[in-house]
Coordinates of C-alpha atoms in Angstrom, one line a residue:
M14 CA -13.5 7.7 18.3
I15 CA -13.4 3.9 18.2
S16 CA -10.3 2.6 20.0
K17 CA -10.3 -1.1 18.9
L18 CA -11.9 -2.5 15.7
L19 CA -12.6 -6.0 14.7
I20 CA -12.6 -6.6 10.9
A21 CA -15.1 -9.3 10.0
N22 CA -13.5 -10.2 6.7
R23 CA -10.3 -11.4 5.2
G24 CA -7.8 -10.8 2.3
E25 CA -7.1 -7.5 0.7
I26 CA -10.1 -5.6 2.2
A27 CA -9.1 -6.6 5.7
C28 CA -5.6 -5.4 5.1
R29 CA -7.0 -2.2 3.6
I30 CA -9.1 -1.4 6.6
M31 CA -6.2 -2.2 9.0
R32 CA -3.9 0.2 7.2
T33 CA -6.3 3.2 7.8
A34 CA -7.1 2.1 11.3
R35 CA -3.4 2.0 12.2
E36 CA -2.9 5.5 10.8
M37 CA -5.8 6.7 13.0
G38 CA -4.4 5.0 16.1
V39 CA -7.2 2.4 16.2
A40 CA -6.1 -1.1 17.3
T41 CA -7.3 -4.0 15.1
V42 CA -8.5 -7.5 15.5
A43 CA -8.5 -10.1 12.7
V44 CA -10.6 -13.2 12.5
Y45 CA -9.5 -16.2 10.5
S46 CA -10.5 -19.7 9.4
D47 CA -8.3 -22.8 9.2
A48 CA -7.3 -21.9 5.6
D49 CA -6.3 -18.4 6.6
A50 CA -4.2 -19.3 9.7
K51 CA -1.0 -17.9 8.0
A52 CA -2.7 -15.2 5.9
L53 CA -1.4 -11.7 5.6
H54 CA -4.3 -10.0 7.3
V55 CA -3.8 -12.2 10.4
R56 CA -0.2 -11.1 10.7
M57 CA -1.1 -7.4 10.1
A58 CA -3.6 -7.2 12.9
D59 CA -2.7 -6.4 16.5
E60 CA -4.7 -9.5 17.6
A61 CA -6.3 -12.4 15.8
V62 CA -9.0 -14.9 16.7
H63 CA -9.7 -18.3 15.1
I64 CA -13.4 -18.7 14.2
G65 CA -13.7 -22.1 12.5
P66 CA -13.1 -24.4 9.6
S67 CA -12.2 -23.2 6.1
P68 CA -15.7 -23.1 4.5
A69 CA -17.1 -19.6 4.9
A70 CA -20.4 -21.0 6.0
E71 CA -18.6 -22.4 9.1
S72 CA -16.4 -19.4 9.8
Y73 CA -16.8 -15.9 8.2
L74 CA -20.5 -16.3 7.8
V75 CA -21.2 -17.3 11.4
G76 CA -22.2 -14.0 13.0
E77 CA -22.2 -15.4 16.6
K78 CA -18.5 -16.4 16.3
I79 CA -17.5 -13.0 15.1
I80 CA -19.5 -11.1 17.8
A81 CA -17.9 -13.5 20.4
A82 CA -14.5 -12.7 19.1
A83 CA -15.2 -9.0 19.5
K84 CA -16.3 -9.5 23.0
E85 CA -13.3 -11.7 23.8
T86 CA -10.8 -9.1 22.6
G87 CA -12.6 -6.0 23.9
A88 CA -13.2 -4.6 20.4
E89 CA -15.8 -1.8 20.5
A90 CA -16.8 -2.0 16.8
I91 CA -17.1 -4.4 13.9
H92 CA -16.3 -3.5 10.3
P93 CA -17.7 -6.0 7.8
G94 CA -15.7 -5.0 4.8
Y95 CA -17.5 -6.2 1.7
G96 CA -19.1 -9.6 0.8
F97 CA -19.7 -12.1 3.6
L98 CA -22.0 -10.5 6.2
S99 CA -21.6 -6.9 5.0
E100 CA -25.1 -6.5 3.7
N101 CA -26.8 -8.8 6.3
A102 CA -29.3 -6.7 8.2
G103 CA -29.8 -9.4 10.8
F104 CA -26.1 -9.5 11.6
A105 CA -25.9 -5.7 11.7
Q106 CA -28.7 -5.7 14.3
A107 CA -27.1 -8.5 16.3
V108 CA -23.9 -6.4 16.5
I109 CA -25.8 -3.4 17.8
D110 CA -27.8 -5.6 20.2
A111 CA -24.5 -6.9 21.6
G112 CA -23.6 -3.3 22.6
L113 CA -21.1 -2.9 19.8
I114 CA -20.7 -0.3 17.1
W115 CA -21.6 -1.4 13.6
V116 CA -19.4 0.3 11.0
G117 CA -22.0 0.5 8.3
P118 CA -25.6 1.6 7.5
K119 CA -28.5 1.0 9.8
P120 CA -30.0 -2.5 9.6
E121 CA -33.3 -1.0 8.3
S122 CA -31.4 0.7 5.5
I123 CA -29.7 -2.5 4.5
E124 CA -33.0 -4.3 4.6
A125 CA -34.8 -1.7 2.6
M126 CA -32.2 -2.0 -0.2
G127 CA -31.5 -5.7 0.2
L128 CA -34.3 -7.0 -2.0
K129 CA -34.0 -5.6 -5.5
D130 CA -37.8 -5.6 -6.1
A131 CA -38.7 -3.7 -3.0
A132 CA -35.7 -1.3 -3.5
K133 CA -37.0 -0.5 -7.0
E134 CA -40.4 0.4 -5.7
R135 CA -38.9 2.7 -3.1
M136 CA -36.8 4.4 -5.8
I137 CA -39.8 5.0 -8.0
A138 CA -41.4 6.7 -5.0
A139 CA -38.3 8.8 -4.5
G140 CA -38.3 9.9 -8.1
V141 CA -35.3 7.9 -9.2
P142 CA -35.6 6.4 -12.7
V143 CA -35.7 2.6 -12.9
T144 CA -35.3 0.0 -15.7
P145 CA -38.6 -1.4 -17.1
G146 CA -39.3 -4.9 -15.8
Y147 CA -41.3 -7.2 -13.6
L148 CA -41.1 -7.0 -9.8
G149 CA -44.2 -9.1 -8.9
E150 CA -44.8 -11.6 -6.0
D151 CA -46.0 -14.3 -8.4
Q152 CA -42.9 -16.4 -8.9
S153 CA -44.4 -19.2 -10.9
V154 CA -42.6 -20.2 -14.1
E155 CA -45.7 -19.5 -16.1
R156 CA -46.1 -16.0 -14.8
L157 CA -42.4 -15.2 -15.2
K158 CA -42.4 -16.5 -18.8
S159 CA -45.5 -14.5 -19.6
E160 CA -43.9 -11.3 -18.2
A161 CA -40.6 -12.0 -20.1
N162 CA -42.7 -12.2 -23.3
A163 CA -44.4 -9.0 -22.5
I164 CA -41.1 -7.2 -21.8
G165 CA -39.6 -8.5 -24.9
Y166 CA -36.3 -10.5 -25.4
P167 CA -33.6 -10.3 -24.5
V168 CA -34.4 -10.1 -20.8
L169 CA -32.3 -10.3 -17.7
I170 CA -33.2 -12.6 -14.8
K171 CA -31.9 -11.4 -11.5
A172 CA -32.0 -12.8 -8.0
V173 CA -33.9 -10.3 -5.8
A174 CA -31.3 -10.8 -3.0
G175 CA -28.3 -11.0 -5.5
G176 CA -25.0 -9.3 -5.9
G177 CA -21.5 -9.7 -7.3
G178 CA -22.9 -11.1 -10.6
K179 CA -24.4 -14.2 -8.9
G180 CA -27.9 -15.2 -9.6
M181 CA -28.1 -13.4 -13.0
R182 CA -28.8 -14.7 -16.4
K183 CA -29.4 -13.0 -19.8
V184 CA -32.0 -14.8 -21.9
D185 CA -32.0 -14.2 -25.6
A186 CA -35.0 -16.4 -26.7
P187 CA -38.2 -17.9 -25.1
G188 CA -36.8 -21.4 -25.5
D189 CA -33.9 -20.7 -23.2
F190 CA -36.0 -19.1 -20.4
E191 CA -36.8 -22.1 -18.2
A192 CA -33.3 -23.5 -18.2
S193 CA -31.8 -20.1 -17.4
L194 CA -34.4 -19.6 -14.6
E195 CA -33.6 -22.9 -13.0
S196 CA -29.8 -22.2 -13.0
C197 CA -30.4 -18.7 -11.7
R198 CA -32.6 -19.8 -8.9
R199 CA -30.2 -22.6 -7.9
E200 CA -27.2 -20.2 -7.8
A201 CA -29.3 -17.6 -5.9
K202 CA -30.4 -20.2 -3.3
A203 CA -26.9 -21.4 -2.7
S204 CA -25.4 -17.8 -2.5
F205 CA -28.2 -15.9 -0.7
S206 CA -30.7 -18.5 0.7
N207 CA -33.4 -16.9 -1.5
D208 CA -34.3 -18.0 -4.9
E209 CA -36.9 -15.3 -5.8
V210 CA -36.1 -13.4 -9.0
L211 CA -37.1 -10.2 -10.9
L212 CA -37.0 -9.5 -14.6
E213 CA -35.5 -6.5 -16.4
K214 CA -35.4 -5.4 -20.0
W215 CA -31.9 -6.1 -21.4
I216 CA -30.4 -2.9 -22.6
T217 CA -28.5 -3.5 -25.8
S218 CA -25.8 -0.8 -25.4
P219 CA -25.3 -0.9 -21.7
R220 CA -22.8 0.9 -19.6
H221 CA -22.5 0.4 -15.9
I222 CA -22.3 3.7 -14.0
E223 CA -22.4 4.0 -10.3
V224 CA -22.3 6.8 -7.8
Q225 CA -20.5 6.8 -4.4
V226 CA -22.7 8.2 -1.7
F227 CA -22.0 8.9 2.0
G228 CA -24.3 9.7 4.8
D229 CA -24.0 10.4 8.5
S230 CA -26.3 10.3 11.6
H231 CA -26.8 14.1 11.4
G232 CA -28.9 14.0 8.3
N233 CA -26.1 14.8 5.8
V234 CA -25.7 13.0 2.5
V235 CA -23.1 13.7 -0.1
H236 CA -21.9 12.1 -3.3
L237 CA -18.3 11.6 -4.3
F238 CA -19.0 11.5 -8.1
E239 CA -19.3 8.5 -10.4
R240 CA -17.4 5.5 -11.5
D241 CA -17.6 3.5 -14.8
C242 CA -17.6 -0.2 -14.3
S243 CA -18.7 -1.3 -17.8
L244 CA -15.9 -3.8 -18.5
Q245 CA -17.4 -6.9 -17.0
R246 CA -17.5 -10.7 -17.5
R247 CA -20.3 -12.8 -16.3
H248 CA -21.7 -9.6 -14.7
Q249 CA -18.6 -9.2 -12.5
K250 CA -16.5 -6.1 -12.8
V251 CA -13.0 -6.4 -14.2
I252 CA -11.7 -2.8 -14.7
E253 CA -13.3 0.3 -13.1
E254 CA -12.5 3.9 -13.5
A255 CA -13.4 7.4 -12.2
P256 CA -14.7 9.6 -13.4
A257 CA -16.9 8.0 -16.2
P258 CA -15.6 8.9 -19.7
G259 CA -18.1 10.8 -21.8
M260 CA -20.0 12.2 -18.8
D261 CA -20.8 15.8 -19.3
E262 CA -21.4 18.1 -16.3
A263 CA -25.2 18.3 -16.8
T264 CA -25.6 14.5 -16.8
R265 CA -23.2 14.1 -13.9
E266 CA -25.3 16.6 -11.9
E267 CA -28.5 14.8 -12.6
I268 CA -27.3 11.3 -11.9
C269 CA -25.4 12.3 -8.7
A270 CA -28.5 14.2 -7.5
A271 CA -30.6 11.0 -8.1
A272 CA -28.1 9.0 -6.1
V273 CA -28.4 11.4 -3.2
R274 CA -32.2 11.2 -3.3
A275 CA -31.9 7.4 -3.3
A276 CA -29.7 7.4 -0.2
K277 CA -31.9 9.9 1.6
A278 CA -35.0 7.7 0.8
V279 CA -33.6 5.1 3.2
D280 CA -32.1 7.4 5.7
Y281 CA -28.6 6.2 4.8
E282 CA -25.5 6.4 7.0
G283 CA -22.0 5.4 6.0
A284 CA -20.6 4.4 2.6
G285 CA -22.9 3.1 -0.1
T286 CA -23.1 2.9 -3.9
I287 CA -26.1 3.6 -6.2
E288 CA -25.7 1.5 -9.3
F289 CA -27.2 2.6 -12.6
I290 CA -27.4 1.0 -16.1
A291 CA -27.0 3.5 -18.9
D292 CA -28.3 3.1 -22.5
A293 CA -25.2 4.4 -24.2
S294 CA -26.5 4.0 -27.8
E295 CA -26.4 7.8 -28.1
G296 CA -23.8 8.5 -25.5
L297 CA -24.4 9.2 -21.8
R298 CA -27.8 11.0 -21.3
A299 CA -29.6 11.6 -18.1
D300 CA -32.9 10.4 -19.5
R301 CA -31.3 7.0 -20.4
I302 CA -29.7 6.1 -17.1
F303 CA -31.7 3.8 -14.8
F304 CA -31.4 2.7 -11.2
M305 CA -30.4 -1.0 -10.8
E306 CA -29.6 -1.5 -7.1
M307 CA -27.9 -0.1 -4.1
N308 CA -24.9 -1.7 -2.4
T309 CA -25.1 -0.9 1.2
R310 CA -21.4 -1.3 1.9
L311 CA -17.9 -0.2 0.8
Q312 CA -17.3 -1.3 -2.8
V313 CA -14.3 -3.3 -4.2
E314 CA -13.6 -0.4 -6.5
H315 CA -13.7 2.3 -3.9
P316 CA -10.0 3.2 -4.4
V317 CA -10.6 5.0 -7.7
T318 CA -13.0 7.3 -5.9
E319 CA -10.4 7.9 -3.2
E320 CA -7.7 8.7 -5.8
I321 CA -9.7 11.4 -7.6
T322 CA -11.2 13.0 -4.5
G323 CA -8.3 12.7 -2.0
V324 CA -10.7 11.2 0.5
D325 CA -10.0 8.1 2.7
L326 CA -13.4 6.4 2.7
V327 CA -12.5 4.0 5.5
E328 CA -11.5 6.9 7.7
W329 CA -14.9 8.5 6.9
Q330 CA -16.6 5.2 7.8
L331 CA -14.9 5.0 11.2
R332 CA -15.6 8.7 12.0
V333 CA -19.2 8.5 11.0
A334 CA -19.7 5.3 12.9
S335 CA -18.2 7.1 16.0
G336 CA -21.0 9.7 15.7
E337 CA -19.0 12.4 13.9
P338 CA -20.5 14.3 10.9
I339 CA -19.1 13.8 7.3
P340 CA -15.7 15.6 7.3
L341 CA -16.5 17.6 4.1
K342 CA -19.5 19.3 2.5
Q343 CA -20.6 18.7 -1.0
E344 CA -19.1 22.0 -2.2
D345 CA -15.7 20.9 -0.8
L346 CA -15.5 17.8 -3.0
S347 CA -14.1 17.9 -6.6
I348 CA -12.6 15.6 -9.2
N349 CA -8.8 15.6 -9.6
G350 CA -7.4 13.6 -12.5
W351 CA -8.3 10.1 -13.6
A352 CA -8.0 6.8 -11.8
I353 CA -8.3 3.2 -13.0
E354 CA -8.5 -0.1 -11.0
A355 CA -7.9 -3.6 -12.4
R356 CA -8.8 -6.7 -10.5
L357 CA -5.9 -9.2 -10.7
Y358 CA -7.5 -12.7 -10.2
A359 CA -6.1 -16.1 -9.8
E360 CA -7.8 -17.5 -12.9
D361 CA -7.0 -18.7 -16.4
P362 CA -8.7 -16.5 -19.0
A363 CA -7.6 -18.9 -21.8
K364 CA -9.7 -21.6 -20.2
G365 CA -12.9 -19.7 -19.6
F366 CA -11.6 -17.9 -16.4
L367 CA -11.4 -21.1 -14.4
P368 CA -10.1 -20.3 -10.9
S369 CA -6.6 -21.3 -10.1
T370 CA -5.5 -22.3 -6.6
G371 CA -2.2 -23.2 -4.9
R372 CA 0.9 -21.6 -3.5
L373 CA 2.2 -18.4 -5.0
D374 CA 5.8 -19.5 -5.3
V375 CA 6.5 -16.4 -7.4
L376 CA 4.6 -13.1 -6.9
R377 CA 5.9 -9.8 -8.2
L378 CA 3.4 -6.9 -8.3
P379 CA 4.1 -3.7 -10.2
R380 CA 5.8 -0.7 -8.5
G381 CA 4.5 2.8 -9.0
A382 CA 0.9 1.7 -8.7
R383 CA -1.3 1.5 -5.7
I384 CA -1.6 -2.2 -4.8
E385 CA -4.4 -3.5 -2.5
T386 CA -3.7 -7.2 -1.7
G387 CA -4.1 -9.8 1.0
V388 CA -1.3 -12.1 -0.3
E389 CA 2.4 -12.1 -0.8
E390 CA 5.0 -14.4 -2.3
G391 CA 4.6 -17.8 -0.6
S392 CA 0.9 -17.3 0.2
E393 CA -1.8 -19.8 -0.7
V394 CA -4.7 -19.0 -3.0
S395 CA -7.5 -21.1 -1.4
P396 CA -10.3 -22.8 -3.2
F397 CA -12.7 -21.6 -0.4
Y398 CA -12.9 -17.9 -1.2
D399 CA -12.9 -15.3 -4.0
P400 CA -9.7 -15.8 -6.1
M401 CA -8.5 -12.2 -6.0
I402 CA -4.8 -11.7 -5.8
A403 CA -4.7 -7.9 -5.8
K404 CA -6.3 -4.7 -7.0
I405 CA -4.0 -2.6 -9.2
V406 CA -4.8 1.1 -9.0
V407 CA -3.3 4.0 -11.0
H408 CA -4.0 7.7 -10.9
E409 CA -2.8 10.2 -13.5
E410 CA -3.9 13.6 -14.8
T411 CA -5.6 12.3 -17.9
R412 CA -7.5 9.2 -19.0
D413 CA -4.9 8.4 -21.7
E414 CA -2.1 8.6 -19.2
A415 CA -4.0 6.4 -16.7
I416 CA -4.6 3.8 -19.4
S417 CA -0.9 3.8 -20.3
A418 CA 0.1 3.4 -16.7
M419 CA -2.4 0.6 -16.1
D420 CA -1.1 -1.3 -19.2
E421 CA 2.5 -1.0 -18.0
A422 CA 1.5 -2.1 -14.5
C423 CA -0.3 -5.2 -15.8
R424 CA 2.6 -6.2 -18.0
G425 CA 4.8 -6.0 -15.0
V426 CA 3.0 -8.7 -13.0
A427 CA 4.8 -12.0 -12.5
A428 CA 3.2 -15.0 -10.7
L429 CA 3.7 -18.8 -10.7
P430 CA 2.5 -21.5 -10.6
V431 CA -0.9 -20.0 -10.0
K432 CA -2.5 -18.8 -13.2
H433 CA -3.6 -15.2 -13.4
N434 CA -5.3 -12.6 -15.7
A435 CA -2.6 -9.9 -15.9
W436 CA -2.1 -10.4 -19.7
F437 CA -5.8 -10.3 -20.2
L438 CA -6.1 -7.0 -18.3
S439 CA -3.4 -5.6 -20.5
R440 CA -5.3 -6.6 -23.6
L441 CA -8.4 -4.9 -22.3
T442 CA -6.6 -1.6 -21.8
G443 CA -5.4 -1.9 -25.4
M444 CA -8.8 -2.4 -27.0
E445 CA -10.1 0.3 -29.3
E446 CA -13.4 0.2 -27.5
Y447 CA -11.8 1.0 -24.2
Q448 CA -9.3 3.5 -25.6
Q449 CA -12.2 5.4 -27.3
A450 CA -14.6 4.8 -24.3
T451 CA -17.2 3.0 -26.5
M452 CA -17.1 -0.2 -24.4
T453 CA -20.3 -1.7 -23.0
T454 CA -20.9 -4.5 -20.4
G455 CA -21.0 -6.9 -23.3
T456 CA -17.7 -5.9 -24.9
I457 CA -15.6 -8.7 -23.3
E458 CA -18.1 -11.4 -24.3
A459 CA -18.3 -10.0 -27.8
R460 CA -14.5 -10.1 -28.3
H461 CA -13.7 -13.1 -26.0
N462 CA -12.0 -15.1 -28.8
E463 CA -9.2 -12.6 -29.3
L464 CA -9.1 -11.3 -25.7
Q465 CA -8.8 -14.8 -24.1
A466 CA -6.5 -16.4 -26.7
E467 CA -3.7 -18.0 -24.9
P468 CA -0.6 -15.8 -25.0
K469 CA 2.5 -17.0 -26.9
P470 CA 6.1 -16.3 -25.9
S471 CA 8.0 -13.8 -28.2
K472 CA 10.9 -15.0 -30.4
S473 CA 13.3 -13.2 -28.1
L474 CA 12.0 -15.0 -25.0
L475 CA 12.2 -18.3 -26.8
A476 CA 15.8 -17.6 -27.8
A477 CA 16.6 -16.9 -24.2
A478 CA 14.8 -20.1 -23.0
A479 CA 16.7 -22.1 -25.7
M480 CA 20.0 -20.7 -24.4
D481 CA 19.2 -21.6 -20.8
A482 CA 18.2 -25.1 -21.8
F483 CA 21.4 -25.5 -23.9
F484 CA 23.7 -24.3 -21.1
E485 CA 21.8 -25.9 -18.3
H486 CA 24.4 -28.7 -17.7
V487 CA 27.5 -26.6 -18.5
P488 CA 29.9 -26.9 -15.6
F489 CA 30.4 -23.8 -13.5
G490 CA 33.2 -21.7 -14.9
E491 CA 32.9 -23.2 -18.4
T492 CA 30.2 -20.8 -19.7
E493 CA 32.5 -18.6 -21.8
R494 CA 34.1 -21.6 -23.5
A495 CA 30.7 -23.1 -24.1
K496 CA 29.6 -19.9 -25.8
G497 CA 32.3 -20.3 -28.3
L498 CA 31.1 -23.8 -29.1
L499 CA 27.5 -22.8 -29.3
G500 CA 25.6 -25.3 -31.5
F501 CA 28.7 -27.4 -32.2
R502 CA 28.1 -31.1 -32.9
L503 CA 30.8 -33.7 -33.8
N504 CA 30.5 -35.0 -37.4
S505 CA 27.2 -33.1 -37.9
A506 CA 25.9 -29.6 -38.9
P507 CA 25.8 -27.1 -36.0
Q508 CA 22.6 -27.3 -33.9
K509 CA 20.3 -24.4 -34.9
E510 CA 17.4 -24.9 -32.4
V511 CA 16.4 -26.5 -29.1
A512 CA 13.3 -28.5 -28.4
L513 CA 11.3 -27.0 -25.5
S514 CA 8.2 -28.1 -23.7
L515 CA 5.3 -25.5 -23.5
S516 CA 2.2 -26.8 -21.7
G517 CA 3.2 -30.3 -22.6
S518 CA 3.7 -29.7 -26.3
R519 CA 6.9 -29.8 -28.2
I520 CA 8.1 -26.5 -29.7
H521 CA 11.3 -25.5 -31.4
A522 CA 13.2 -22.4 -30.3
P523 CA 16.2 -20.9 -32.2
L524 CA 19.6 -21.5 -30.7
D525 CA 21.1 -18.1 -31.2
L526 CA 23.0 -15.8 -28.8
P527 CA 21.2 -12.5 -29.0
S528 CA 23.2 -9.3 -28.8
G529 CA 23.5 -8.2 -25.2
Y530 CA 22.4 -11.5 -23.7
E531 CA 23.9 -12.2 -20.3
F532 CA 24.1 -15.7 -18.9
F533 CA 24.3 -16.2 -15.1
D534 CA 23.8 -19.6 -13.5
G535 CA 21.0 -20.6 -15.9
E536 CA 19.0 -17.5 -15.6
A537 CA 18.1 -14.9 -18.2
T538 CA 18.3 -11.5 -16.6
W539 CA 15.7 -10.2 -19.0
W540 CA 12.9 -12.4 -17.8
A541 CA 14.0 -13.5 -14.4
S542 CA 14.0 -17.2 -15.4
Q543 CA 13.3 -19.4 -12.3
H544 CA 13.1 -23.1 -12.9
H545 CA 12.5 -22.6 -16.6
A546 CA 9.9 -19.9 -15.9
Y547 CA 9.8 -16.7 -17.9
F548 CA 7.6 -13.6 -17.5
E549 CA 6.7 -11.4 -20.4
D550 CA 3.9 -8.8 -20.8
G551 CA 1.9 -10.1 -17.8
A552 CA 2.1 -13.7 -18.9
A553 CA 4.1 -16.6 -17.4
F554 CA 5.8 -19.3 -19.5
V555 CA 7.4 -22.5 -18.2
L556 CA 9.8 -23.7 -20.9
P557 CA 12.0 -26.6 -19.9
A558 CA 13.9 -28.8 -22.4
Y559 CA 11.5 -31.2 -24.1
R560 CA 11.5 -34.8 -22.9
A561 CA 9.7 -37.3 -25.0
E562 CA 8.2 -39.3 -22.2
G563 CA 4.5 -38.9 -22.7
T564 CA 2.2 -37.9 -19.9
G565 CA -0.6 -40.5 -20.1
H566 CA -2.9 -37.7 -19.2
A567 CA -6.6 -38.0 -20.2
S568 CA -8.1 -35.2 -22.2
A569 CA -11.3 -34.1 -23.8
A570 CA -10.0 -35.5 -27.1
D571 CA -10.1 -38.9 -25.5
G572 CA -13.7 -38.3 -24.4
A573 CA -12.6 -38.0 -20.8
I574 CA -14.4 -35.1 -19.0
I575 CA -11.9 -33.8 -16.5
A576 CA -12.6 -31.5 -13.4
P577 CA -10.9 -28.2 -14.3
M578 CA -10.6 -27.2 -10.6
P579 CA -11.5 -28.6 -7.2
G580 CA -15.2 -28.1 -6.5
K581 CA -18.6 -29.6 -5.8
V582 CA -20.8 -31.4 -8.3
I583 CA -24.2 -29.7 -8.0
A584 CA -26.0 -31.3 -10.9
V585 CA -25.6 -34.4 -13.1
D586 CA -27.7 -34.5 -16.2
V587 CA -26.7 -37.9 -17.7
A588 CA -26.4 -41.5 -16.7
E589 CA -24.2 -44.3 -18.0
G590 CA -25.4 -45.5 -21.4
D591 CA -27.0 -42.1 -22.3
T592 CA -26.5 -40.8 -25.9
V593 CA -25.3 -37.2 -25.9
T594 CA -24.6 -34.6 -28.6
A595 CA -21.6 -32.2 -28.9
G596 CA -22.1 -29.3 -26.5
Q597 CA -24.7 -31.0 -24.4
R598 CA -24.5 -30.2 -20.7
L599 CA -23.3 -33.3 -18.8
M600 CA -23.0 -31.8 -15.3
V601 CA -22.4 -28.6 -13.3
L602 CA -19.4 -28.0 -11.1
E603 CA -19.5 -25.2 -8.4
A604 CA -16.2 -23.7 -7.4
M605 CA -15.3 -20.4 -5.8
K606 CA -19.0 -19.4 -5.7
M607 CA -19.5 -19.8 -9.4
E608 CA -21.1 -22.5 -11.6
H609 CA -19.2 -24.1 -14.4
A610 CA -21.1 -26.3 -16.9
L611 CA -19.1 -29.3 -18.4
T612 CA -20.3 -30.4 -21.8
A613 CA -19.8 -33.2 -24.2
P614 CA -16.9 -32.7 -26.6
F615 CA -18.6 -34.6 -29.4
D616 CA -21.6 -36.8 -30.2
G617 CA -21.3 -40.1 -28.4
T618 CA -22.3 -42.3 -25.5
V619 CA -21.6 -42.0 -21.8
T620 CA -19.6 -45.1 -21.0
E621 CA -18.3 -44.2 -17.6
L622 CA -19.7 -41.9 -14.9
S623 CA -17.9 -41.4 -11.6
A624 CA -19.4 -38.0 -10.5
S625 CA -22.5 -37.8 -8.4
E626 CA -24.6 -34.8 -7.3
G627 CA -23.3 -33.3 -4.1
G628 CA -19.9 -35.0 -4.4
Q629 CA -16.6 -33.1 -4.0
V630 CA -14.0 -33.6 -6.7
Q631 CA -10.4 -32.7 -7.1
V632 CA -8.7 -30.9 -10.0
E633 CA -8.1 -33.2 -13.0
A634 CA -10.3 -36.0 -11.7
V635 CA -12.0 -37.9 -14.5
L636 CA -15.7 -37.3 -14.0
C637 CA -17.1 -39.2 -16.9
V638 CA -16.1 -40.6 -20.3
V639 CA -17.9 -40.1 -23.6
E640 CA -17.2 -42.6 -26.3
P641 CA -17.6 -41.0 -29.8
S642 CA -20.3 -42.2 -32.2
E643 CA -19.3 -44.5 -35.0

């Protein structure tokens, strides 16, 4: 068995691996960048090695530094986690060549499944059903457009080396094809250093079904059943569950057998996931489930599989990497209950899921759920990496019970000043489509207006905030007497409401002492008010007394195009003096590995332009100004 393990990753997955390693008596080594010097995974490890500046390209993606850290500390093995170098066949081979143990599949297996076009050809040979599409070598715009026309719209453009939702674009009409292809290639080049693409037929009622597989060096391959990951936004999973709702035993047997064939076709060792797209227009049927790709690593959503099978997949990884056979045979594995995982991100759903960065001055995660996290109260959410705060996992006997438990858990999240999506996750669990298991990968997009609408504080919360604001300057010990004078004003009618500030806007809250309200040092015990902050149903509200001072802040209403987050300008489509129309793309900002298009708020003329391609910008910087047409 491995005695010392280096984890070539960060955040919650590094902490997750360390927890199992510690239980197995395996010493751990963390690596960290400048931004992560005080991170939780660094403090959890037995040893930690600094590997470079904050950008991943200068630290976590530099294989030579990671291998050197392993040598320096005497680590015998390297676990890549997921993301970063986890599916880099060259790095896996370099680890092995350095005389270290690679906790993952063989480099040739990674390479075989790394390019989606070649992987599909291999799956066809193995008898695994695949989605109709184009996998050719001719990457000219003309050929791709011709193939898209032959497939029929809508089509999906996918980077052949892609993953995590990056380098993917749905195209609904021929006129949109070239612009979508350009954007897809640019994102793929930046993320994977490969801008080649393939085309697939877009399935109109798609569900994302994946099967957890596991192989060892003794020729054994088993599956650990399926997961449903259909609730997605921008092709990124948001809520996952196991097993898949609506999956009958016959269909389960066929899809899981196909997944095992897929793994055996590449002589697979370790943890992997075979991802399928299902045409669910008539429910889940084996003849309408198609191979998409294989992820040759541990998945973000692996905890739901662990919860329903009772298996520790990281323990299995370490045992198999040490040369041991898979601990259980296929007949020993079974499904127990229902598990759901929700990804709690530092982002603002009400503003198009823009990432949010900064210090987590307040962070309270729900009790009673399994929490996988790499941060704690006081930690920084960095702009350099994926903005995940935590994974919330629940396990109950039935799906209905699991949904209820997840809803309660999401409503219990409290975080400030960083924005987060807990309230959005709660809304997802309450959707009829999710409750009835009729959701597809397009459900969130189809219902985005109601799902992403900014949450509003309840009347009870506003009343509590009004009380706090009213009593804020009452001298200590005078609270009870002040209560008796609530709303009193000399020579005037009693005050009935208080003006509060919510996101810079003035709102009026009723000044009324609710039954049972307790007032202690300016805090409402119901919502743990801290510095005028209140938490309700997974949302945070900052409600100080309103001060009519004006902010002088530029806004889109003024024609100012403002950077919604720190990032890099990767494209500028206009110049000063250009005439633009409402909705026209002005520039593209890249932040946290995703592209964000900034558009004109109305018809007008670009009168100022301060952004330039390749430039770094800070949050709320004015990038250009559009003067409205007469």
